[in-house]
XYZ file of C-alpha atoms in Angstrom:
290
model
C 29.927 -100.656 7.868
C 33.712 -101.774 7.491
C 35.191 -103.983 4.683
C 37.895 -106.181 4.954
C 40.032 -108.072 2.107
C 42.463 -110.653 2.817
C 46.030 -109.773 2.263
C 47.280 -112.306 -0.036
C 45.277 -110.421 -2.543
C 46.835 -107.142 -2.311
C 46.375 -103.857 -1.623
C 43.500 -101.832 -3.799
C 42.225 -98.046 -2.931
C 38.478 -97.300 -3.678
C 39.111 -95.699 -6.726
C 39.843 -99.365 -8.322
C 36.031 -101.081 -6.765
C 33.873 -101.823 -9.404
C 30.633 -103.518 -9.143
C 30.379 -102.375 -5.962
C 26.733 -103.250 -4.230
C 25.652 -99.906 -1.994
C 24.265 -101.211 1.475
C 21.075 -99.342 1.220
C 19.724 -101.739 -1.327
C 19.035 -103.766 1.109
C 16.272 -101.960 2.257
C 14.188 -103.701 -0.585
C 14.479 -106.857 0.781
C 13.063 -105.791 3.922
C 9.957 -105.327 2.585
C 9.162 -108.939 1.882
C 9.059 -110.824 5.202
C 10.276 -114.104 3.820
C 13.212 -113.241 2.479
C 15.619 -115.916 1.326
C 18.638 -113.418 1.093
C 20.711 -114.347 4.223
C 23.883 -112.754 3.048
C 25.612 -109.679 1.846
C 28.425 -109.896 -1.082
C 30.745 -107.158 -2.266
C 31.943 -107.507 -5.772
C 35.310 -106.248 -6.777
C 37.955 -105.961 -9.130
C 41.593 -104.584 -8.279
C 45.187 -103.928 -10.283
C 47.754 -105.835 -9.323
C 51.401 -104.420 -11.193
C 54.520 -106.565 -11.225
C 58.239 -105.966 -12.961
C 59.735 -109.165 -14.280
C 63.128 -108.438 -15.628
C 62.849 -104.874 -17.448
C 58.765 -105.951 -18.469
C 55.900 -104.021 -16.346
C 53.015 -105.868 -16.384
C 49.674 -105.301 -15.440
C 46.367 -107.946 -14.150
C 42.579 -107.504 -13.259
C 41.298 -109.712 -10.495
C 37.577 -110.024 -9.470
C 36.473 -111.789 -6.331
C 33.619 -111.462 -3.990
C 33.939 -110.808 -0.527
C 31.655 -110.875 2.643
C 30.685 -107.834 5.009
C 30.658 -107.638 8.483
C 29.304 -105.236 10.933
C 28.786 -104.355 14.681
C 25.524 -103.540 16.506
C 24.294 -102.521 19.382
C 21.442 -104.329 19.558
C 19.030 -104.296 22.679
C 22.038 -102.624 24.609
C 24.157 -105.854 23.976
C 26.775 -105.684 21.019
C 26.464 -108.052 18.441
C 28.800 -109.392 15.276
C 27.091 -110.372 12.502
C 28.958 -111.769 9.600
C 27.089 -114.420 7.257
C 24.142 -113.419 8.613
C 24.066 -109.758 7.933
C 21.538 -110.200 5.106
C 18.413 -111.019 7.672
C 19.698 -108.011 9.607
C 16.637 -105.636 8.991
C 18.181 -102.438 10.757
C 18.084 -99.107 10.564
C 20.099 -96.758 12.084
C 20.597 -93.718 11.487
C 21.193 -91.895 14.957
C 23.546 -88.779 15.837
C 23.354 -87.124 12.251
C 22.231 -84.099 11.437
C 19.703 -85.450 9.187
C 16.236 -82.527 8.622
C 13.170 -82.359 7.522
C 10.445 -85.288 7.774
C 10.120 -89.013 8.320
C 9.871 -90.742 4.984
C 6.751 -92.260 4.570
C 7.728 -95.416 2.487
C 9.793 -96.185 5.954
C 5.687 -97.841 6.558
C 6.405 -100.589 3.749
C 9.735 -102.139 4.929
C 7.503 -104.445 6.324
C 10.559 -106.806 8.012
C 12.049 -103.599 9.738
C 12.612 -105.213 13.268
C 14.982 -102.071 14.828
C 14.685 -98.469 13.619
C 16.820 -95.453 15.620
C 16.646 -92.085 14.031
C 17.212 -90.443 16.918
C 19.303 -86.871 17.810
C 18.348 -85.571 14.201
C 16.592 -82.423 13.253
C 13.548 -84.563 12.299
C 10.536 -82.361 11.835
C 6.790 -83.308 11.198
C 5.181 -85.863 12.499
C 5.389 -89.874 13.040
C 4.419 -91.507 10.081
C 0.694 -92.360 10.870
C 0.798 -95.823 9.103
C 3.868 -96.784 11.291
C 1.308 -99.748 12.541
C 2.236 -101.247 9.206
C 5.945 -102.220 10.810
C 4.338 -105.560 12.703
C 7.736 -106.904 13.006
C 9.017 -104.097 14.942
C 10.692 -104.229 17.989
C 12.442 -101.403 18.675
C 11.763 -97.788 17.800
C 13.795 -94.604 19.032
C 12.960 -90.985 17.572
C 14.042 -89.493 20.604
C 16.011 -85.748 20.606
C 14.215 -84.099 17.342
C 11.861 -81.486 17.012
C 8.565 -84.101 16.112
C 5.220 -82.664 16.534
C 1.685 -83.484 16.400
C 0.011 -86.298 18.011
C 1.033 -90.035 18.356
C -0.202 -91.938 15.661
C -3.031 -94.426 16.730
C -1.858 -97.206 14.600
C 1.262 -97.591 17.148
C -0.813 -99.563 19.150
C -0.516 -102.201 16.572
C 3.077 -102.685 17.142
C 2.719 -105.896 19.283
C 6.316 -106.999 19.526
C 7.657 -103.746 20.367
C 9.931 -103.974 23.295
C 12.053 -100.922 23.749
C 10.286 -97.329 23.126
C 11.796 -93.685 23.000
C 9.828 -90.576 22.130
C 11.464 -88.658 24.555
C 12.437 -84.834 24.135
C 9.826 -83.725 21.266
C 7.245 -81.308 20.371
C 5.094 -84.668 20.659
C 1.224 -83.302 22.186
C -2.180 -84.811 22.392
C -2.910 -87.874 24.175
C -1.049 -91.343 24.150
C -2.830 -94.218 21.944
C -4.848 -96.716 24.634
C -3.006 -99.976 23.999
C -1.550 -102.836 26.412
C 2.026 -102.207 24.567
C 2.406 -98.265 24.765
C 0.999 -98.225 28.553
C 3.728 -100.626 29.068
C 6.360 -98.273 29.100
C 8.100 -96.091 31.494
C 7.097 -92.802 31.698
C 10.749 -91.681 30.690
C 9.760 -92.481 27.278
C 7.618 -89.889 26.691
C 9.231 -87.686 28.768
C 10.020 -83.693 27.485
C 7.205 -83.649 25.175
C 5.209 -80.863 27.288
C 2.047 -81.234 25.394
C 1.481 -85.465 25.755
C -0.473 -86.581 28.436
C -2.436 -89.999 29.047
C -1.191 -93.289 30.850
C 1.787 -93.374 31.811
C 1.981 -89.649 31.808
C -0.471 -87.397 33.338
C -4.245 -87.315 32.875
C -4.794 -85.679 29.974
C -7.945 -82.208 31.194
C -11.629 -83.977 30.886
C -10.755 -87.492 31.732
C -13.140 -87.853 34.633
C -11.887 -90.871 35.301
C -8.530 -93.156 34.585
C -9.262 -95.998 31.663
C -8.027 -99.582 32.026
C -6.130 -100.467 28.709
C -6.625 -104.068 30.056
C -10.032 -103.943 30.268
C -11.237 -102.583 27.021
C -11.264 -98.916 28.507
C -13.942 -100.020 31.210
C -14.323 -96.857 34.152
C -12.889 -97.761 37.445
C -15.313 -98.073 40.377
C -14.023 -95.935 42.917
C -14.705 -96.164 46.551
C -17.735 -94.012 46.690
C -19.490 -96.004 43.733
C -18.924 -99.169 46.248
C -21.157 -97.494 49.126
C -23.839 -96.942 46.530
C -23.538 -100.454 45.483
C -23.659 -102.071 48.843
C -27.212 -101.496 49.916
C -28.319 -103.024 46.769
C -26.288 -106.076 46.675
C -27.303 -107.063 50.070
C -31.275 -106.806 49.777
C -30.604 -108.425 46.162
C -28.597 -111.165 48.268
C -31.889 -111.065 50.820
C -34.230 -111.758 48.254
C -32.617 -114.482 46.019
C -31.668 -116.272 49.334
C -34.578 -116.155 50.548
C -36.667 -117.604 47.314
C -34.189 -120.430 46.998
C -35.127 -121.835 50.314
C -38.562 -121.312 50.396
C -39.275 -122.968 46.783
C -36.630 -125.186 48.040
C -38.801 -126.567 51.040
C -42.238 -126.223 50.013
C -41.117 -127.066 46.304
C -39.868 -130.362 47.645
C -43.342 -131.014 49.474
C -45.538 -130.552 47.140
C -43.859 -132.604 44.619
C -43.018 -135.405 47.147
C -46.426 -136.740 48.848
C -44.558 -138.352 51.173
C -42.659 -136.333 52.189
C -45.714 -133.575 52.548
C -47.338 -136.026 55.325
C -44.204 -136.688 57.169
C -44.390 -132.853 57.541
C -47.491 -132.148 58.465
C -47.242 -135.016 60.734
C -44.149 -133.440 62.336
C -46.078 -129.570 62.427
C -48.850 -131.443 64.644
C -46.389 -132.838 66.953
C -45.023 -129.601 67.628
C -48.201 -127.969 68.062
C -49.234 -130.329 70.344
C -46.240 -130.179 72.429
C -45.833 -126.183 72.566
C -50.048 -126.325 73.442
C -48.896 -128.848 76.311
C -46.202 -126.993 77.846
C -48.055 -123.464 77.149
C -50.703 -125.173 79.489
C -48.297 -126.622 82.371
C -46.187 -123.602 82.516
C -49.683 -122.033 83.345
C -50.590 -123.896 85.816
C -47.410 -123.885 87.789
C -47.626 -119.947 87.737
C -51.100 -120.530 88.924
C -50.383 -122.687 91.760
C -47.002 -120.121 92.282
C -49.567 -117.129 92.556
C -52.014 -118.904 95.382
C -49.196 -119.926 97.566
C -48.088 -116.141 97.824
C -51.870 -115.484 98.370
């Protein structure tokens, strides 16, 4: 973070800032989504020494002053000035920061960006990290994390840029629409993590669907099985539809049942009269050959 004063009040060194409000109490605030804070103010006081004639003289000033700081935000850098109080940002990247994750990172509830990355972080990710719901960006990449990914990530709905890379990380990768979303970079140099978007992890038969509610896939073979059965199923159900569908229809209709039955004689009577001609004529064919 950088500070700037104005030059018509002078110059001051730190040694003369009192009052002065550390940036990391702002982390408080982030734990209440509905902040009203929208701004960060530095108190001060400095000396200011003047000579009139052969007299030294020497005034206190306070005044308040506003922050400002740059971010890299989402790849795209970003002033913020007034606004730096709804900034709910942490990062801490390219220290040399050791040992494990605070948990109470799990109640800054407003957190939206958090970048610990190329540390010596330890341990492993804070299983109640679900708890950040704002989230939306989350980088522990380059650290020595191990242990398995916690299954309450897949609660982080508005998370939109992911790196776990280069890790201890092992086990499988939490079944969720979000954390399948993600290239497979992400999670890349962990040797023991497996799962979607990775490898499949040994005794997964067959891949899950994260978009179906971890439904099996019906592979090609299952389809052959399948086909057989859906056709004589198809057979039957066709079939009973159009014969209640006909005779259904006749017995509830009486007029329509005679019209039938009047049409069914017809036909008899006309495929008994042909049967009978066409037997003749191959009678009367037979005696002229005779």
């Amino acid at each position: 973070m950088s500070t700037t004063v104005s030059s018509s009040i002078g110059s001051f060194s730190q040694q003369y800032i009192r009052n002065h409000t550390i940036m990391f109490n702002n982390l408080t605030a982030m734990a209440d989504l509905e902040s009203s804070e929208a701004k960060i103010e530095f108190g001060y006081n400095y000396f200011v020494d003047y000579d009139i004639g052969d007299n030294h003289f020497t005034t206190t000033t306070d005044g308040i002053f506003d922050d400002h700081l740059l971010v890299i935000w989402k790849g795209v850098e970003q002033e913020y000035g007034k606004t730096l109080g709804l900034l709910r940002v942490i990062n801490l990247a390219c220290n040399k920061l050791s040992g494990e994750i605070p948990r109470e990172i799990a109640s800054l509830h407003g957190l939206i960006s958090l970048n610990l990355s190329r540390n010596m972080l330890k341990g492993s990710i804070i299983k109640k990290i679900g708890q950040l719901k704002a989230l939306e960006s989350f980088d522990l990449s380059t650290n020595n994390l191990s242990g398995v990914i916690s299954e309450s990530m897949s609660d982080l709905f508005f998370l939109s840029v992911l790196d776990l890379s280069n890790n201890n990380l092992s086990g499988k990768i939490p079944l969720s629409t979000q954390l399948q979303s993600f290239n497979a970079t992400c999670y890349a140099g962990n040797p023991g993590l497996c799962g979607d978007p990775l490898n499949k992890c040994l005794g997964d038969e067959s891949p899950k669907s994260p978009n179906n509610g971890g439904t099996e896939i019906i592979t090609e073979s299952d389809e052959e099985l399948f086909e057989p059965l859906w056709f004589f199923t198809g057979t039957t159900v066709g079939f009973l539809v159009g014969f209640w569908g006909v005779f259904g229809s006749l017995l509830i209709n009486r007029s329509w049942r005679d019209r039938y039955f009047r049409l069914v004689n017809k036909l008899g009577d006309w495929i008994r009269l042909t049967m009978a001609l066409e037997t003749v004529k191959l009678q009367q064919r037979l005696r002229l050959k005779d």
